[in-house]
Amino acid sequence: MRGVAARRRFSHRRAFLIVLGLGWAGYGGLGIIGQPRYGTARGLADLTRHIPGGLDTLGWMWVACGLLAALAGLLVNCPRVQALGYVALSVPAGLWAGVFSAAAAQTYPPAVGSACGWGAFTIGVVLVSGMDDPPPPHLRKAVR
């Protein structure tokens, strides 16, 4: 009986929040705060000059948003909190997409690849946020 209850509680949408949230936190902590790449620093230069703390501040934004998303994914039957988790995933990726797009158009043309990747990531998160989990197997239509 416990196996059936555990299967009913599994949610692809919540798992997505947890996995990407932990990934976002790791990217912020290890990839931005710990060892920022030249391309990231260069592509974000127009933004970091206006932010106190520069890349470290942006890295902590990724960590905070990632942890918020992961925590939202751990909550069962809390659709509003989960919606906030999807916003937390979208904000840093969308910011990266916009800033890298501006850099590619103005001062750093190699940023175009990052702009495309982060833009696609942002759109993917928005698309998943609007999807429903599939119904449990006993409620699915039989395939003929």
GROMACS .gro file of C-alpha atoms in nm:
model
  144
    1MET     CA    1   0.000   0.000   0.000
    2ARG     CA    2   0.283   0.242   0.074
    3GLY     CA    3   0.427   0.190  -0.275
    4VAL     CA    4   0.098   0.296  -0.432
    5ALA     CA    5   0.078   0.608  -0.212
    6ALA     CA    6   0.438   0.700  -0.294
    7ARG     CA    7   0.370   0.662  -0.665
    8ARG     CA    8   0.065   0.888  -0.643
    9ARG     CA    9   0.266   1.156  -0.467
   10PHE     CA   10   0.548   1.155  -0.725
   11SER     CA   11   0.523   1.457  -0.947
   12HIS     CA   12   0.728   1.520  -1.257
   13ARG     CA   13   0.674   1.894  -1.213
   14ARG     CA   14   0.800   1.887  -0.854
   15ALA     CA   15   1.096   1.668  -0.954
   16PHE     CA   16   1.178   1.924  -1.224
   17LEU     CA   17   1.179   2.200  -0.962
   18ILE     CA   18   1.407   2.002  -0.732
   19VAL     CA   19   1.656   1.895  -0.999
   20LEU     CA   20   1.682   2.231  -1.174
   21GLY     CA   21   1.676   2.418  -0.844
   22LEU     CA   22   1.974   2.222  -0.716
   23GLY     CA   23   2.143   2.271  -1.052
   24TRP     CA   24   2.083   2.646  -1.037
   25ALA     CA   25   2.223   2.661  -0.683
   26GLY     CA   26   2.530   2.464  -0.790
   27TYR     CA   27   2.582   2.682  -1.096
   28GLY     CA   28   2.563   2.996  -0.884
   29GLY     CA   29   2.788   2.868  -0.607
   30LEU     CA   30   3.044   2.675  -0.807
   31GLY     CA   31   3.030   2.833  -1.151
   32ILE     CA   32   2.977   3.199  -1.075
   33ILE     CA   33   3.098   3.263  -0.720
   34GLY     CA   34   3.365   2.991  -0.714
   35GLN     CA   35   3.514   3.001  -1.063
   36PRO     CA   36   3.353   3.244  -1.305
   37ARG     CA   37   3.443   3.181  -1.667
   38TYR     CA   38   3.584   3.460  -1.881
   39GLY     CA   39   3.288   3.449  -2.122
   40THR     CA   40   3.039   3.479  -1.838
   41ALA     CA   41   3.224   3.771  -1.679
   42ARG     CA   42   3.269   3.943  -2.015
   43GLY     CA   43   2.911   3.887  -2.130
   44LEU     CA   44   2.772   4.024  -1.803
   45ALA     CA   45   3.012   4.320  -1.779
   46ASP     CA   46   2.743   4.574  -1.873
   47LEU     CA   47   2.529   4.448  -1.584
   48THR     CA   48   2.793   4.385  -1.319
   49ARG     CA   49   2.924   4.741  -1.330
   50HIS     CA   50   2.587   4.856  -1.187
   51ILE     CA   51   2.555   4.589  -0.916
   52PRO     CA   52   2.742   4.613  -0.585
   53GLY     CA   53   2.946   4.296  -0.545
   54GLY     CA   54   2.926   4.221  -0.918
   55LEU     CA   55   2.937   3.853  -1.010
   56ASP     CA   56   2.931   3.740  -0.647
   57THR     CA   57   2.595   3.909  -0.597
   58LEU     CA   58   2.460   3.749  -0.914
   59GLY     CA   59   2.599   3.412  -0.806
   60TRP     CA   60   2.416   3.439  -0.474
   61MET     CA   61   2.099   3.527  -0.667
   62TRP     CA   62   2.135   3.194  -0.853
   63VAL     CA   63   2.193   3.008  -0.526
   64ALA     CA   64   1.891   3.168  -0.356
   65CYS     CA   65   1.659   3.116  -0.655
   66GLY     CA   66   1.777   2.758  -0.695
   67LEU     CA   67   1.723   2.670  -0.331
   68LEU     CA   68   1.380   2.837  -0.337
   69ALA     CA   69   1.282   2.629  -0.640
   70ALA     CA   70   1.412   2.306  -0.483
   71LEU     CA   71   1.225   2.375  -0.160
   72ALA     CA   72   0.907   2.452  -0.355
   73GLY     CA   73   0.945   2.117  -0.529
   74LEU     CA   74   0.955   1.937  -0.195
   75LEU     CA   75   0.613   2.069  -0.094
   76VAL     CA   76   0.317   1.850  -0.189
   77ASN     CA   77  -0.020   2.007  -0.272
   78CYS     CA   78   0.111   2.365  -0.269
   79PRO     CA   79   0.056   2.489  -0.626
   80ARG     CA   80   0.111   2.856  -0.538
   81VAL     CA   81   0.447   2.783  -0.379
   82GLN     CA   82   0.539   2.565  -0.674
   83ALA     CA   83   0.445   2.849  -0.909
   84LEU     CA   84   0.685   3.070  -0.711
   85GLY     CA   85   0.949   2.799  -0.761
   86TYR     CA   86   0.903   2.819  -1.137
   87VAL     CA   87   0.939   3.197  -1.121
   88ALA     CA   88   1.260   3.146  -0.921
   89LEU     CA   89   1.393   2.923  -1.200
   90SER     CA   90   1.291   3.166  -1.475
   91VAL     CA   91   1.429   3.489  -1.331
   92PRO     CA   92   1.804   3.419  -1.337
   93ALA     CA   93   1.792   3.233  -1.669
   94GLY     CA   94   1.582   3.511  -1.824
   95LEU     CA   95   1.818   3.775  -1.688
   96TRP     CA   96   2.113   3.587  -1.836
   97ALA     CA   97   1.932   3.558  -2.172
   98GLY     CA   98   1.857   3.929  -2.183
   99VAL     CA   99   2.199   4.048  -2.073
  100PHE     CA  100   2.385   3.809  -2.304
  101SER     CA  101   2.157   3.917  -2.592
  102ALA     CA  102   2.239   4.282  -2.528
  103ALA     CA  103   2.611   4.202  -2.504
  104ALA     CA  104   2.598   4.004  -2.829
  105ALA     CA  105   2.427   4.292  -3.007
  106GLN     CA  106   2.663   4.558  -2.873
  107THR     CA  107   3.001   4.485  -2.719
  108TYR     CA  108   3.062   4.108  -2.712
  109PRO     CA  109   2.936   3.918  -3.022
  110PRO     CA  110   3.051   3.574  -2.892
  111ALA     CA  111   2.777   3.601  -2.626
  112VAL     CA  112   2.518   3.506  -2.888
  113GLY     CA  113   2.551   3.133  -2.808
  114SER     CA  114   2.488   3.191  -2.439
  115ALA     CA  115   2.195   3.418  -2.521
  116CYS     CA  116   2.034   3.142  -2.729
  117GLY     CA  117   2.097   2.874  -2.468
  118TRP     CA  118   1.968   3.074  -2.172
  119GLY     CA  119   1.670   3.197  -2.375
  120ALA     CA  120   1.578   2.838  -2.463
  121PHE     CA  121   1.621   2.734  -2.099
  122THR     CA  122   1.389   3.014  -1.987
  123ILE     CA  123   1.123   2.921  -2.242
  124GLY     CA  124   1.153   2.555  -2.141
  125VAL     CA  125   1.095   2.639  -1.775
  126VAL     CA  126   0.789   2.847  -1.864
  127LEU     CA  127   0.650   2.564  -2.078
  128VAL     CA  128   0.699   2.302  -1.805
  129SER     CA  129   0.539   2.533  -1.547
  130GLY     CA  130   0.214   2.522  -1.743
  131MET     CA  131   0.204   2.144  -1.784
  132ASP     CA  132   0.005   1.905  -1.571
  133ASP     CA  133   0.149   1.587  -1.429
  134PRO     CA  134   0.028   1.280  -1.617
  135PRO     CA  135  -0.263   1.101  -1.451
  136PRO     CA  136  -0.186   0.783  -1.255
  137PRO     CA  137  -0.177   0.466  -1.470
  138HIS     CA  138  -0.521   0.345  -1.360
  139LEU     CA  139  -0.680   0.666  -1.490
  140ARG     CA  140  -0.509   0.671  -1.830
  141LYS     CA  141  -0.690   0.570  -2.147
  142ALA     CA  142  -0.608   0.229  -2.279
  143VAL     CA  143  -0.392   0.232  -2.594
  144ARG     CA  144  -0.544   0.036  -2.880
   0.00000   0.00000   0.00000
